[in-house]
Amino acid sequence: MSEETRSETYAELAAVGPYGVRPGHALITMVEPHPGHEYAYNRWYEDDHYYAGAMAMPWMYAGRRWVATRELQELRVPEKSAVARPVTAGCYLSTYWITEGRYDDHMKWTVGINKRLNRDARVHHDRTHVFTSFQDHEATVYRDGTEGPRDFHALDHPYAGLVLQVIDTEGPQERAALLDRLRTRDLPRRLAGSPAAMVTVFRPTPLPGDRMTYVKQVEGVDTRLTLLWFLEEDPRACWTEHFADLETLGGATGAVELVAPFIPTVPGTNRYVDELR
């Protein structure tokens, strides 16, 4: 294909299809660098992969990295997690928003570019994917109604912390009932007066069959909900009062499999790397 033909194809693709700002889909990926490789992993991800393997791709329009120091890891529950084994595994979290209606388009690109990055030796293999999945947006609940940043601002607004929560149910009907209860009752009640400005709720989608082999297939596609709590305070300063009991949020219909607090990384630096172990 000639350079001119490629350029014309870009123009044609831009002229059709959805192009709103709603985060209809997300990539949520929690990763554990292998012991002794923390600095190398952090520099590879920030200096190369965050851009070449994520933000430079079509329809992925916002991203942010988060880190759990050892102090934050020790706040996690439950002790026996179906997500993280041990529950402290996964000290880095990356979150990305994808334009609603562009999931299939994005996936074709991301599979292709990651295969190319791997061939070109631009993939850091001394890491383990603890919890990596593309997810569909189900709901956003705001503490302050129409005031404040919207969910499409969430990864650019300077939030001081984030809590990743994963809840499993018995089946699709139970998940739908839990989602309705969270959206209409439990989340508004918990957000009121708390340092969390919003909660976004997602459900996982299966990864394509031609995904990279080091990323395992997604679990809980029909049964799981993923919640992201965006905090205006460092979670260590408000954990006991507001978030220590999040393990009970699933109630009788859902088992909370992970509650994990994070703080934002400082891009371009190795801040917090020496606090992971």
mmCIF file of C-alpha atoms in Angstrom:
data_model
loop_
_atom_site.group_PDB
_atom_site.id
_atom_site.type_symbol
_atom_site.label_atom_id
_atom_site.label_comp_id
_atom_site.label_asym_id
_atom_site.label_seq_id
_atom_site.Cartn_x
_atom_site.Cartn_y
_atom_site.Cartn_z
ATOM 1 C CA MET A 1 0.000 0.000 0.000
ATOM 2 C CA SER A 2 1.411 3.388 -0.973
ATOM 3 C CA GLU A 3 1.827 6.248 1.510
ATOM 4 C CA GLU A 4 -0.831 8.254 -0.329
ATOM 5 C CA THR A 5 -3.327 5.380 -0.151
ATOM 6 C CA ARG A 6 -2.705 4.970 3.580
ATOM 7 C CA SER A 7 -3.312 8.669 4.162
ATOM 8 C CA GLU A 8 -6.571 8.536 2.215
ATOM 9 C CA THR A 9 -7.705 5.560 4.310
ATOM 10 C CA TYR A 10 -7.232 7.606 7.489
ATOM 11 C CA ALA A 11 -9.428 10.346 6.041
ATOM 12 C CA GLU A 12 -12.145 7.865 5.115
ATOM 13 C CA LEU A 13 -12.174 6.229 8.558
ATOM 14 C CA ALA A 14 -12.380 9.581 10.344
ATOM 15 C CA ALA A 15 -15.458 10.540 8.365
ATOM 16 C CA VAL A 16 -17.673 7.702 9.613
ATOM 17 C CA GLY A 17 -18.678 6.026 12.861
ATOM 18 C CA PRO A 18 -19.115 7.232 16.457
ATOM 19 C CA TYR A 19 -16.848 9.965 17.760
ATOM 20 C CA GLY A 20 -18.377 11.096 21.018
ATOM 21 C CA VAL A 21 -16.564 11.690 24.288
ATOM 22 C CA ARG A 22 -18.382 9.176 26.473
ATOM 23 C CA PRO A 23 -16.109 6.460 27.896
ATOM 24 C CA GLY A 24 -18.095 3.576 26.494
ATOM 25 C CA HIS A 25 -15.253 1.137 27.109
ATOM 26 C CA ALA A 26 -12.116 0.916 29.229
ATOM 27 C CA LEU A 27 -8.869 -0.963 29.462
ATOM 28 C CA ILE A 28 -8.065 -1.715 33.098
ATOM 29 C CA THR A 29 -4.752 -3.489 33.641
ATOM 30 C CA MET A 30 -3.082 -4.315 36.964
ATOM 31 C CA VAL A 31 0.463 -5.614 36.607
ATOM 32 C CA GLU A 32 3.181 -6.946 38.899
ATOM 33 C CA PRO A 33 6.789 -6.371 37.769
ATOM 34 C CA HIS A 34 9.015 -9.293 38.663
ATOM 35 C CA PRO A 35 11.271 -8.751 41.694
ATOM 36 C CA GLY A 36 14.408 -6.877 40.702
ATOM 37 C CA HIS A 37 12.811 -5.472 37.539
ATOM 38 C CA GLU A 38 10.706 -2.697 39.099
ATOM 39 C CA TYR A 39 12.766 0.229 37.784
ATOM 40 C CA ALA A 40 13.196 -1.261 34.316
ATOM 41 C CA TYR A 41 9.480 -1.999 34.068
ATOM 42 C CA ASN A 42 8.495 1.476 35.193
ATOM 43 C CA ARG A 43 10.765 3.214 32.704
ATOM 44 C CA TRP A 44 9.693 0.914 29.818
ATOM 45 C CA TYR A 45 6.014 1.462 30.529
ATOM 46 C CA GLU A 46 6.203 5.225 30.998
ATOM 47 C CA ASP A 47 8.776 5.985 28.310
ATOM 48 C CA ASP A 48 7.442 3.691 25.593
ATOM 49 C CA HIS A 49 4.485 1.420 26.195
ATOM 50 C CA TYR A 50 2.060 3.955 27.691
ATOM 51 C CA TYR A 51 2.295 5.842 24.412
ATOM 52 C CA ALA A 52 3.162 3.318 21.684
ATOM 53 C CA GLY A 53 1.032 0.543 23.172
ATOM 54 C CA ALA A 54 -1.917 2.647 24.309
ATOM 55 C CA MET A 55 -2.342 6.400 23.894
ATOM 56 C CA ALA A 56 -1.159 6.548 20.276
ATOM 57 C CA MET A 57 -3.905 4.105 19.247
ATOM 58 C CA PRO A 58 -7.164 5.202 17.630
ATOM 59 C CA TRP A 59 -10.128 5.849 19.924
ATOM 60 C CA MET A 60 -8.182 5.476 23.187
ATOM 61 C CA TYR A 61 -8.477 9.076 24.261
ATOM 62 C CA ALA A 62 -7.501 9.256 27.957
ATOM 63 C CA GLY A 63 -5.202 7.333 30.260
ATOM 64 C CA ARG A 64 -3.639 7.383 33.694
ATOM 65 C CA ARG A 65 -1.235 5.229 35.679
ATOM 66 C CA TRP A 66 -1.573 4.453 39.374
ATOM 67 C CA VAL A 67 0.713 2.784 41.915
ATOM 68 C CA ALA A 68 0.235 0.881 45.166
ATOM 69 C CA THR A 69 3.127 1.248 47.572
ATOM 70 C CA ARG A 70 3.614 -1.525 50.121
ATOM 71 C CA GLU A 71 1.620 0.528 52.620
ATOM 72 C CA LEU A 72 -1.304 0.689 50.205
ATOM 73 C CA GLN A 73 -0.999 -2.981 49.262
ATOM 74 C CA GLU A 74 -1.429 -3.923 52.903
ATOM 75 C CA LEU A 75 -4.824 -2.186 53.014
ATOM 76 C CA ARG A 76 -6.256 -4.568 50.394
ATOM 77 C CA VAL A 77 -9.030 -7.039 51.066
ATOM 78 C CA PRO A 78 -10.063 -9.830 51.058
ATOM 79 C CA GLU A 79 -7.026 -11.772 52.204
ATOM 80 C CA LYS A 80 -7.957 -14.631 49.852
ATOM 81 C CA SER A 81 -8.801 -12.914 46.573
ATOM 82 C CA ALA A 82 -9.993 -14.564 43.369
ATOM 83 C CA VAL A 83 -8.351 -11.698 41.466
ATOM 84 C CA ALA A 84 -4.910 -11.201 43.033
ATOM 85 C CA ARG A 85 -2.920 -14.102 44.451
ATOM 86 C CA PRO A 86 -1.555 -13.027 46.854
ATOM 87 C CA VAL A 87 -3.854 -10.066 47.376
ATOM 88 C CA THR A 88 -0.827 -7.727 47.363
ATOM 89 C CA ALA A 89 0.087 -8.695 43.780
ATOM 90 C CA GLY A 90 -0.281 -6.009 41.141
ATOM 91 C CA CYS A 91 1.441 -2.837 42.314
ATOM 92 C CA TYR A 92 0.818 -0.860 39.097
ATOM 93 C CA LEU A 93 -2.570 -0.075 37.588
ATOM 94 C CA SER A 94 -3.247 1.592 34.234
ATOM 95 C CA THR A 95 -6.681 2.851 33.221
ATOM 96 C CA TYR A 96 -7.729 3.999 29.756
ATOM 97 C CA TRP A 97 -10.974 5.296 28.230
ATOM 98 C CA ILE A 98 -12.116 4.209 24.757
ATOM 99 C CA THR A 99 -14.741 6.060 22.740
ATOM 100 C CA GLU A 100 -18.183 4.482 22.941
ATOM 101 C CA GLY A 101 -18.932 2.351 19.894
ATOM 102 C CA ARG A 102 -15.283 2.037 18.850
ATOM 103 C CA TYR A 103 -14.314 -1.089 20.771
ATOM 104 C CA ASP A 104 -14.065 -3.398 17.749
ATOM 105 C CA ASP A 105 -12.081 -0.834 15.757
ATOM 106 C CA HIS A 106 -9.698 -0.284 18.628
ATOM 107 C CA MET A 107 -9.203 -4.001 19.249
ATOM 108 C CA LYS A 108 -8.135 -4.648 15.662
ATOM 109 C CA TRP A 109 -5.492 -1.972 16.012
ATOM 110 C CA THR A 110 -4.298 -2.975 19.488
ATOM 111 C CA VAL A 111 -3.785 -6.638 18.541
ATOM 112 C CA GLY A 112 -1.840 -5.583 15.457
ATOM 113 C CA ILE A 113 0.360 -3.028 17.174
ATOM 114 C CA ASN A 114 1.168 -5.264 20.133
ATOM 115 C CA LYS A 115 2.248 -8.074 17.827
ATOM 116 C CA ARG A 116 4.500 -5.575 16.072
ATOM 117 C CA LEU A 117 5.919 -4.265 19.363
ATOM 118 C CA ASN A 118 6.678 -7.826 20.413
ATOM 119 C CA ARG A 119 8.464 -8.581 17.127
ATOM 120 C CA ASP A 120 10.486 -5.396 17.534
ATOM 121 C CA ALA A 121 11.558 -6.355 21.094
ATOM 122 C CA ARG A 122 9.643 -3.447 22.588
ATOM 123 C CA VAL A 123 7.725 -5.553 25.140
ATOM 124 C CA HIS A 124 8.964 -5.969 28.710
ATOM 125 C CA HIS A 125 8.396 -9.611 29.625
ATOM 126 C CA ASP A 126 9.542 -9.506 33.257
ATOM 127 C CA ARG A 127 6.043 -8.791 34.507
ATOM 128 C CA THR A 128 2.813 -10.628 35.310
ATOM 129 C CA HIS A 129 -0.667 -9.496 34.291
ATOM 130 C CA VAL A 130 -2.666 -9.891 37.496
ATOM 131 C CA PHE A 131 -5.908 -8.327 36.256
ATOM 132 C CA THR A 132 -6.087 -7.142 32.658
ATOM 133 C CA SER A 133 -9.308 -6.725 30.708
ATOM 134 C CA PHE A 134 -11.194 -4.508 28.332
ATOM 135 C CA GLN A 135 -14.511 -3.537 29.845
ATOM 136 C CA ASP A 136 -17.836 -2.007 28.820
ATOM 137 C CA HIS A 137 -19.164 0.982 30.734
ATOM 138 C CA GLU A 138 -22.358 0.286 32.686
ATOM 139 C CA ALA A 139 -22.865 3.306 34.932
ATOM 140 C CA THR A 140 -21.315 6.358 36.533
ATOM 141 C CA VAL A 141 -22.572 7.621 39.881
ATOM 142 C CA TYR A 142 -21.620 11.136 41.014
ATOM 143 C CA ARG A 143 -21.405 12.462 44.538
ATOM 144 C CA ASP A 144 -22.289 16.043 43.568
ATOM 145 C CA GLY A 145 -24.845 15.544 40.817
ATOM 146 C CA THR A 146 -24.176 17.803 37.841
ATOM 147 C CA GLU A 147 -21.383 19.697 39.608
ATOM 148 C CA GLY A 148 -17.756 18.810 39.094
ATOM 149 C CA PRO A 149 -15.842 16.757 36.511
ATOM 150 C CA ARG A 150 -17.692 14.184 34.400
ATOM 151 C CA ASP A 151 -16.512 10.621 33.897
ATOM 152 C CA PHE A 152 -14.833 11.531 30.609
ATOM 153 C CA HIS A 153 -12.645 13.960 32.612
ATOM 154 C CA ALA A 154 -11.747 11.386 35.274
ATOM 155 C CA LEU A 155 -8.368 10.299 33.923
ATOM 156 C CA ASP A 156 -7.220 13.886 33.318
ATOM 157 C CA HIS A 157 -8.562 15.505 36.491
ATOM 158 C CA PRO A 158 -5.890 15.490 39.254
ATOM 159 C CA TYR A 159 -7.559 12.993 41.561
ATOM 160 C CA ALA A 160 -5.437 12.073 44.572
ATOM 161 C CA GLY A 161 -6.303 8.392 44.576
ATOM 162 C CA LEU A 162 -8.306 5.561 43.129
ATOM 163 C CA VAL A 163 -9.842 2.384 44.528
ATOM 164 C CA LEU A 164 -10.215 -0.642 42.267
ATOM 165 C CA GLN A 165 -13.051 -2.900 43.387
ATOM 166 C CA VAL A 166 -14.082 -6.203 41.797
ATOM 167 C CA ILE A 167 -17.365 -7.945 42.676
ATOM 168 C CA ASP A 168 -18.407 -11.411 41.477
ATOM 169 C CA THR A 169 -21.980 -12.708 41.323
ATOM 170 C CA GLU A 170 -23.528 -16.096 40.607
ATOM 171 C CA GLY A 171 -24.779 -15.275 37.110
ATOM 172 C CA PRO A 172 -26.023 -12.624 34.664
ATOM 173 C CA GLN A 173 -29.350 -12.053 36.441
ATOM 174 C CA GLU A 174 -27.671 -11.596 39.798
ATOM 175 C CA ARG A 175 -25.203 -9.180 38.232
ATOM 176 C CA ALA A 176 -28.013 -7.119 36.720
ATOM 177 C CA ALA A 177 -29.755 -6.953 40.093
ATOM 178 C CA LEU A 178 -26.537 -5.949 41.844
ATOM 179 C CA LEU A 179 -25.838 -3.252 39.264
ATOM 180 C CA ASP A 180 -29.314 -1.795 39.747
ATOM 181 C CA ARG A 181 -28.906 -1.762 43.527
ATOM 182 C CA LEU A 182 -25.456 -0.173 43.345
ATOM 183 C CA ARG A 183 -26.543 2.492 40.882
ATOM 184 C CA THR A 184 -29.775 3.510 42.576
ATOM 185 C CA ARG A 185 -29.089 2.966 46.277
ATOM 186 C CA ASP A 186 -25.742 1.807 47.613
ATOM 187 C CA LEU A 187 -23.318 3.995 45.654
ATOM 188 C CA PRO A 188 -25.251 7.269 46.103
ATOM 189 C CA ARG A 189 -25.479 6.547 49.832
ATOM 190 C CA ARG A 190 -21.755 5.786 50.163
ATOM 191 C CA LEU A 191 -20.641 8.713 48.041
ATOM 192 C CA ALA A 192 -22.583 11.274 50.072
ATOM 193 C CA GLY A 193 -20.125 13.185 52.233
ATOM 194 C CA SER A 194 -17.188 10.996 51.208
ATOM 195 C CA PRO A 195 -13.881 11.981 49.545
ATOM 196 C CA ALA A 196 -14.894 9.993 46.442
ATOM 197 C CA ALA A 197 -16.268 12.255 43.711
ATOM 198 C CA MET A 198 -17.543 9.484 41.444
ATOM 199 C CA VAL A 199 -17.658 5.766 40.844
ATOM 200 C CA THR A 200 -17.535 4.306 37.350
ATOM 201 C CA VAL A 201 -18.901 0.775 36.914
ATOM 202 C CA PHE A 202 -17.792 -1.583 34.136
ATOM 203 C CA ARG A 203 -18.323 -5.195 33.087
ATOM 204 C CA PRO A 204 -15.497 -7.203 31.485
ATOM 205 C CA THR A 205 -15.504 -8.319 27.861
ATOM 206 C CA PRO A 206 -13.604 -11.347 26.496
ATOM 207 C CA LEU A 207 -10.238 -10.747 24.882
ATOM 208 C CA PRO A 208 -9.870 -11.767 21.225
ATOM 209 C CA GLY A 209 -8.458 -15.179 20.417
ATOM 210 C CA ASP A 210 -5.413 -13.644 18.743
ATOM 211 C CA ARG A 211 -4.389 -11.657 21.841
ATOM 212 C CA MET A 212 -0.800 -11.793 23.071
ATOM 213 C CA THR A 213 -0.104 -15.103 24.794
ATOM 214 C CA TYR A 214 1.209 -13.499 27.993
ATOM 215 C CA VAL A 215 -2.249 -12.024 28.707
ATOM 216 C CA LYS A 216 -4.693 -14.613 30.057
ATOM 217 C CA GLN A 217 -8.320 -14.747 28.977
ATOM 218 C CA VAL A 218 -10.720 -12.619 31.011
ATOM 219 C CA GLU A 219 -12.660 -14.247 33.834
ATOM 220 C CA GLY A 220 -16.182 -13.371 34.965
ATOM 221 C CA VAL A 221 -17.456 -12.006 31.651
ATOM 222 C CA ASP A 222 -21.065 -12.809 32.592
ATOM 223 C CA THR A 223 -20.813 -12.420 36.352
ATOM 224 C CA ARG A 224 -18.351 -9.675 37.321
ATOM 225 C CA LEU A 225 -18.501 -5.913 37.900
ATOM 226 C CA THR A 226 -15.472 -3.626 38.153
ATOM 227 C CA LEU A 227 -15.774 -0.366 40.084
ATOM 228 C CA LEU A 228 -13.341 2.550 39.972
ATOM 229 C CA TRP A 229 -13.675 5.009 42.875
ATOM 230 C CA PHE A 230 -12.051 8.383 42.126
ATOM 231 C CA LEU A 231 -10.819 10.055 45.315
ATOM 232 C CA GLU A 232 -10.065 13.671 46.107
ATOM 233 C CA GLU A 233 -7.859 12.608 49.039
ATOM 234 C CA ASP A 234 -4.970 10.198 49.424
ATOM 235 C CA PRO A 235 -6.646 6.890 50.310
ATOM 236 C CA ARG A 236 -4.287 6.428 53.265
ATOM 237 C CA ALA A 237 -5.759 9.551 54.883
ATOM 238 C CA CYS A 238 -9.387 8.458 54.640
ATOM 239 C CA TRP A 239 -9.322 4.666 54.428
ATOM 240 C CA THR A 240 -10.541 3.709 57.879
ATOM 241 C CA GLU A 241 -13.449 6.122 57.919
ATOM 242 C CA HIS A 242 -14.752 5.703 54.378
ATOM 243 C CA PHE A 243 -13.423 2.613 52.589
ATOM 244 C CA ALA A 244 -12.275 -0.058 55.045
ATOM 245 C CA ASP A 245 -15.694 -1.757 54.886
ATOM 246 C CA LEU A 246 -16.071 -1.849 51.080
ATOM 247 C CA GLU A 247 -15.782 -5.629 51.313
ATOM 248 C CA THR A 248 -19.444 -5.644 52.401
ATOM 249 C CA LEU A 249 -20.707 -3.765 49.346
ATOM 250 C CA GLY A 250 -21.686 -6.883 47.414
ATOM 251 C CA GLY A 251 -24.294 -7.785 49.995
ATOM 252 C CA ALA A 252 -26.017 -11.150 49.718
ATOM 253 C CA THR A 253 -25.796 -11.304 45.906
ATOM 254 C CA GLY A 254 -22.147 -10.446 45.258
ATOM 255 C CA ALA A 255 -18.770 -11.530 46.584
ATOM 256 C CA VAL A 256 -16.227 -8.716 46.765
ATOM 257 C CA GLU A 257 -13.027 -10.262 45.395
ATOM 258 C CA LEU A 258 -10.767 -7.220 45.550
ATOM 259 C CA VAL A 259 -10.628 -3.776 47.118
ATOM 260 C CA ALA A 260 -7.305 -2.140 46.220
ATOM 261 C CA PRO A 261 -6.305 1.502 46.783
ATOM 262 C CA PHE A 262 -3.824 3.349 44.544
ATOM 263 C CA ILE A 263 -2.289 6.788 44.167
ATOM 264 C CA PRO A 264 -1.279 8.388 40.846
ATOM 265 C CA THR A 265 2.226 7.933 39.527
ATOM 266 C CA VAL A 266 4.327 10.983 38.697
ATOM 267 C CA PRO A 267 5.009 10.629 34.955
ATOM 268 C CA GLY A 268 8.628 10.726 33.890
ATOM 269 C CA THR A 269 9.949 9.837 37.339
ATOM 270 C CA ASN A 270 10.713 6.734 39.404
ATOM 271 C CA ARG A 271 8.850 8.073 42.411
ATOM 272 C CA TYR A 272 7.409 5.289 44.607
ATOM 273 C CA VAL A 273 9.407 2.500 42.913
ATOM 274 C CA ASP A 274 11.510 2.109 46.061
ATOM 275 C CA GLU A 275 8.311 1.791 48.155
ATOM 276 C CA LEU A 276 6.821 -1.252 46.383
ATOM 277 C CA ARG A 277 8.389 -4.052 48.465
#
